[in-house]
Short mmCIF file of C-alpha atoms in Angstrom, two decimals:
data_model
loop_
_atom_site.label_atom_id
_atom_site.label_comp_id
_atom_site.label_asym_id
_atom_site.label_seq_id
_atom_site.Cartn_x
_atom_site.Cartn_y
_atom_site.Cartn_z
CA GLY A 1 -29.69 -22.42 55.40
CA ALA A 2 -30.08 -18.78 54.62
CA GLY A 3 -30.13 -17.57 58.20
CA VAL A 4 -29.43 -18.54 61.79
CA SER A 5 -31.79 -21.28 62.90
CA GLN A 6 -32.70 -21.98 66.52
CA SER A 7 -34.68 -24.84 67.99
CA PRO A 8 -36.97 -25.32 69.68
CA ARG A 9 -38.77 -21.99 69.28
CA TYR A 10 -40.57 -22.53 72.57
CA LYS A 11 -39.60 -24.66 75.53
CA VAL A 12 -41.53 -25.17 78.73
CA ALA A 13 -39.83 -27.01 81.56
CA LYS A 14 -40.45 -27.63 85.22
CA ARG A 15 -38.09 -26.15 87.73
CA GLY A 16 -35.16 -28.46 88.27
CA GLN A 17 -35.22 -30.01 84.80
CA ASP A 18 -32.32 -29.74 82.36
CA VAL A 19 -32.84 -28.11 78.96
CA ALA A 20 -30.81 -27.95 75.76
CA LEU A 21 -31.16 -25.21 73.17
CA ARG A 22 -29.75 -25.58 69.67
CA CYS A 23 -28.31 -23.04 67.26
CA ASP A 24 -27.43 -23.59 63.60
CA PRO A 25 -25.39 -20.57 62.48
CA ILE A 26 -25.02 -19.32 58.94
CA SER A 27 -22.75 -21.69 57.04
CA GLY A 28 -19.14 -20.54 57.13
CA HIS A 29 -19.58 -18.09 59.96
CA VAL A 30 -16.66 -18.30 62.31
CA SER A 31 -18.07 -16.45 65.31
CA LEU A 32 -21.08 -17.55 67.33
CA PHE A 33 -22.70 -15.75 70.24
CA TRP A 34 -25.39 -16.56 72.78
CA TYR A 35 -27.46 -13.81 74.37
CA GLN A 36 -30.21 -13.84 76.99
CA GLN A 37 -33.09 -11.41 76.61
CA ALA A 38 -35.50 -10.75 79.45
CA LEU A 39 -38.94 -9.36 78.67
CA GLY A 40 -38.77 -5.69 77.71
CA GLN A 41 -34.98 -5.60 77.89
CA GLY A 42 -32.13 -5.66 75.43
CA PRO A 43 -30.14 -8.84 74.87
CA GLU A 44 -27.34 -9.58 77.33
CA PHE A 45 -24.20 -11.41 76.29
CA LEU A 46 -23.69 -14.93 77.59
CA THR A 47 -20.83 -16.53 75.68
CA TYR A 48 -18.79 -16.43 72.45
CA PHE A 49 -17.19 -19.05 70.23
CA GLN A 50 -14.60 -18.67 67.53
CA ASN A 51 -14.95 -21.89 65.56
CA GLU A 52 -14.98 -24.61 68.24
CA ALA A 53 -13.12 -22.58 70.86
CA GLN A 54 -15.13 -20.90 73.59
CA LEU A 55 -13.18 -17.66 73.99
CA ASP A 56 -15.45 -15.80 76.35
CA LYS A 57 -17.99 -17.16 78.80
CA SER A 58 -18.00 -14.20 81.13
CA GLY A 59 -21.74 -13.63 80.73
CA LEU A 60 -22.90 -17.07 81.84
CA PRO A 61 -24.90 -16.41 85.01
CA SER A 62 -23.89 -19.54 86.89
CA ASP A 63 -22.19 -22.90 86.54
CA ARG A 64 -25.59 -24.34 85.65
CA PHE A 65 -25.14 -22.82 82.19
CA PHE A 66 -22.93 -24.64 79.73
CA ALA A 67 -22.36 -24.08 76.01
CA GLU A 68 -20.50 -26.07 73.40
CA ARG A 69 -19.70 -25.99 69.70
CA PRO A 70 -17.71 -29.17 69.21
CA GLU A 71 -17.26 -29.07 65.42
CA GLY A 72 -17.25 -25.33 64.97
CA SER A 73 -20.73 -25.11 63.49
CA VAL A 74 -23.82 -26.12 65.49
CA SER A 75 -23.87 -24.93 69.09
CA THR A 76 -25.86 -26.09 72.09
CA LEU A 77 -26.65 -24.08 75.21
CA LYS A 78 -27.47 -26.30 78.14
CA ILE A 79 -29.06 -25.20 81.38
CA GLN A 80 -29.01 -27.64 84.26
CA ARG A 81 -31.41 -27.67 87.20
CA THR A 82 -33.45 -24.84 85.73
CA GLN A 83 -34.85 -22.11 87.96
CA GLN A 84 -37.65 -19.66 87.36
CA GLU A 85 -35.23 -16.79 86.81
CA ASP A 86 -33.88 -18.65 83.78
CA SER A 87 -37.12 -17.85 81.95
CA ALA A 88 -36.15 -15.63 79.02
CA VAL A 89 -35.57 -15.63 75.29
CA TYR A 90 -32.22 -17.10 74.34
CA LEU A 91 -30.81 -15.65 71.14
CA CYS A 92 -28.02 -17.02 69.02
CA ALA A 93 -26.05 -14.87 66.59
CA SER A 94 -23.24 -15.52 64.15
CA SER A 95 -20.81 -13.36 62.22
CA LEU A 96 -18.37 -14.07 59.45
CA ILE A 97 -15.01 -12.78 60.56
CA ARG A 98 -13.35 -13.68 63.80
CA THR A 99 -11.58 -10.67 65.11
CA GLN A 100 -13.15 -7.51 63.83
CA SER A 101 -15.73 -5.68 65.87
CA ASN A 102 -17.17 -3.97 62.81
CA GLN A 103 -18.97 -7.04 61.58
CA PRO A 104 -22.75 -7.18 61.91
CA GLN A 105 -24.17 -10.07 63.84
CA HIS A 106 -26.94 -12.18 62.32
CA PHE A 107 -29.52 -13.33 64.83
CA GLY A 108 -31.85 -16.27 64.98
CA ASP A 109 -35.44 -15.87 66.17
CA GLY A 110 -34.55 -17.25 69.57
CA THR A 111 -35.88 -19.88 71.93
CA ARG A 112 -38.45 -18.68 74.43
CA LEU A 113 -37.84 -20.65 77.63
CA SER A 114 -40.47 -20.76 80.34
CA ILE A 115 -39.71 -22.42 83.65
CA LEU A 116 -42.75 -23.38 85.69
CA SER B 1 -20.77 0.65 81.90
CA GLN B 2 -20.49 0.73 78.15
CA GLN B 3 -24.18 0.05 77.75
CA GLY B 4 -26.03 2.43 75.48
CA GLU B 5 -29.16 4.07 76.78
CA GLU B 6 -31.95 4.70 74.30
CA ASP B 7 -34.37 7.54 74.51
CA PRO B 8 -37.34 7.59 74.42
CA GLN B 9 -38.26 4.16 75.79
CA ALA B 10 -41.45 4.22 73.72
CA LEU B 11 -42.57 6.30 70.76
CA SER B 12 -45.93 6.31 68.97
CA ILE B 13 -46.41 8.28 65.76
CA GLN B 14 -48.68 8.40 62.71
CA GLU B 15 -47.76 6.68 59.49
CA GLY B 16 -45.83 9.01 57.23
CA GLU B 17 -44.23 10.96 60.08
CA ASN B 18 -40.54 10.80 60.93
CA ALA B 19 -39.30 8.90 63.98
CA THR B 20 -36.15 9.83 65.88
CA MET B 21 -34.50 7.67 68.50
CA ASN B 22 -31.42 8.53 70.50
CA CYS B 23 -28.64 6.54 72.10
CA SER B 24 -26.16 7.81 74.66
CA TYR B 25 -23.12 5.97 75.95
CA LYS B 26 -20.27 6.55 78.36
CA THR B 27 -17.03 5.08 77.01
CA SER B 28 -14.97 5.39 73.85
CA ILE B 29 -16.13 3.35 70.89
CA ASN B 30 -14.80 2.42 67.47
CA ASN B 31 -18.25 1.90 66.05
CA LEU B 32 -21.92 1.87 66.99
CA GLN B 33 -24.59 -0.38 65.52
CA TRP B 34 -28.36 -0.15 65.31
CA TYR B 35 -30.63 -3.20 65.27
CA ARG B 36 -34.35 -3.72 64.85
CA GLN B 37 -36.41 -6.41 66.55
CA ASN B 38 -39.93 -7.27 65.51
CA SER B 39 -42.14 -8.85 68.15
CA GLY B 40 -41.20 -12.48 68.73
CA ARG B 41 -38.31 -12.36 66.30
CA GLY B 42 -34.55 -12.01 66.40
CA LEU B 43 -32.61 -8.81 65.87
CA VAL B 44 -31.88 -7.50 62.41
CA HIS B 45 -28.80 -5.39 61.76
CA LEU B 46 -29.73 -2.02 60.29
CA ILE B 47 -26.62 0.09 60.08
CA LEU B 48 -23.12 0.46 61.48
CA ILE B 49 -21.44 3.82 61.89
CA ARG B 50 -17.74 4.09 62.63
CA SER B 51 -16.28 6.51 65.14
CA ASN B 52 -14.74 8.63 62.36
CA GLU B 53 -18.10 9.02 60.61
CA ARG B 54 -20.66 11.68 61.48
CA GLU B 55 -23.61 10.57 59.40
CA LYS B 56 -24.68 7.55 57.42
CA HIS B 57 -27.72 6.79 55.28
CA SER B 58 -29.43 3.58 54.28
CA GLY B 59 -32.72 3.93 52.43
CA ARG B 60 -35.13 5.72 54.79
CA LEU B 61 -32.68 5.42 57.68
CA ARG B 62 -30.30 8.14 58.74
CA VAL B 63 -27.85 7.66 61.58
CA THR B 64 -25.72 10.35 63.15
CA LEU B 65 -22.87 10.00 65.60
CA ASP B 66 -21.43 12.70 67.84
CA THR B 67 -18.43 11.28 69.66
CA SER B 68 -17.86 14.50 71.60
CA LYS B 69 -21.33 14.15 73.14
CA LYS B 70 -21.17 10.35 73.15
CA SER B 71 -24.51 10.11 71.44
CA SER B 72 -26.09 8.72 68.29
CA SER B 73 -29.48 9.14 66.70
CA LEU B 74 -31.52 7.00 64.33
CA LEU B 75 -34.01 8.76 62.09
CA ILE B 76 -36.63 6.85 60.14
CA THR B 77 -38.26 9.03 57.53
CA ALA B 78 -41.74 8.59 56.07
CA SER B 79 -42.57 5.86 58.58
CA ARG B 80 -44.66 2.84 57.63
CA ALA B 81 -46.72 0.43 59.72
CA ALA B 82 -44.05 -2.21 59.03
CA ASP B 83 -41.52 -0.08 60.92
CA THR B 84 -43.31 -0.95 64.17
CA ALA B 85 -40.62 -2.71 66.21
CA SER B 86 -38.09 -2.23 68.98
CA TYR B 87 -34.87 -0.50 68.04
CA PHE B 88 -31.60 -1.05 69.86
CA CYS B 89 -28.23 0.58 69.72
CA ALA B 90 -25.33 -1.78 70.32
CA LEU B 91 -21.77 -1.08 71.31
CA PRO B 92 -19.01 -3.57 70.58
CA ILE B 93 -16.65 -4.31 73.41
CA ILE B 94 -13.27 -3.23 72.08
CA GLN B 95 -11.11 -5.56 74.09
CA GLY B 96 -11.41 -9.30 73.84
CA ALA B 97 -14.26 -10.77 71.83
CA GLN B 98 -16.63 -8.86 69.63
CA LYS B 99 -19.56 -9.16 71.98
CA LEU B 100 -22.17 -6.45 71.73
CA VAL B 101 -23.64 -4.52 74.64
CA PHE B 102 -27.25 -3.49 74.00
CA GLY B 103 -29.38 -0.81 75.53
CA GLN B 104 -32.98 -1.37 76.63
CA GLY B 105 -34.32 -0.23 73.29
CA THR B 106 -36.97 2.12 71.97
CA ARG B 107 -40.35 0.57 71.27
CA LEU B 108 -41.71 2.28 68.15
CA THR B 109 -45.36 2.07 67.17
CA ILE B 110 -46.53 3.40 63.82
CA ASN B 111 -50.27 4.05 63.76
CA PRO B 112 -52.01 3.68 60.37
#
């Protein structure tokens, strides 16, 4: 596709349920990022992939959060045993080149997760 | 913290006026990026300015960078209703991955 695609756009889950959020990056983009954005705040980094390798997961808030990108394209962010504080917008971004910090990141429209 | 801090947090102006947003940061950078986010949407990259640049233009956007003051400004000239959005400055972490650190943003409202 032309841009980064995320699904679902909205997800409502009960506390304690597991959820899976999907990201389809721009074709050919090597780098993929997940961010968490609380209401009225800027995005906060969660994790980063270079192709299929997860090179940085320092932003994942707990071991309930897990991300994968097994074939170096589509990525899934999984949250186990969801809690109310997990409610946020989860943004995925991709960029073309792997090592340079001067590459713009291209964002999807996010998944708005609400935990009841 | 390398997080940028935007100022003001909110700005409301009339269509046609210029809007100026500022970003201050604390550590050394090799570039600074500005992004726009419309309500309910993802972020859109606007402009990147490198540490050896002082000013950069893109259409109605003008970005300045003062590394001695550790600050940057984004100027939108001749604002339009469609410019209503939140604007974020983002700093790339130099070491390790290219993750971006965002500020809290400036919420800009353009009144028709």
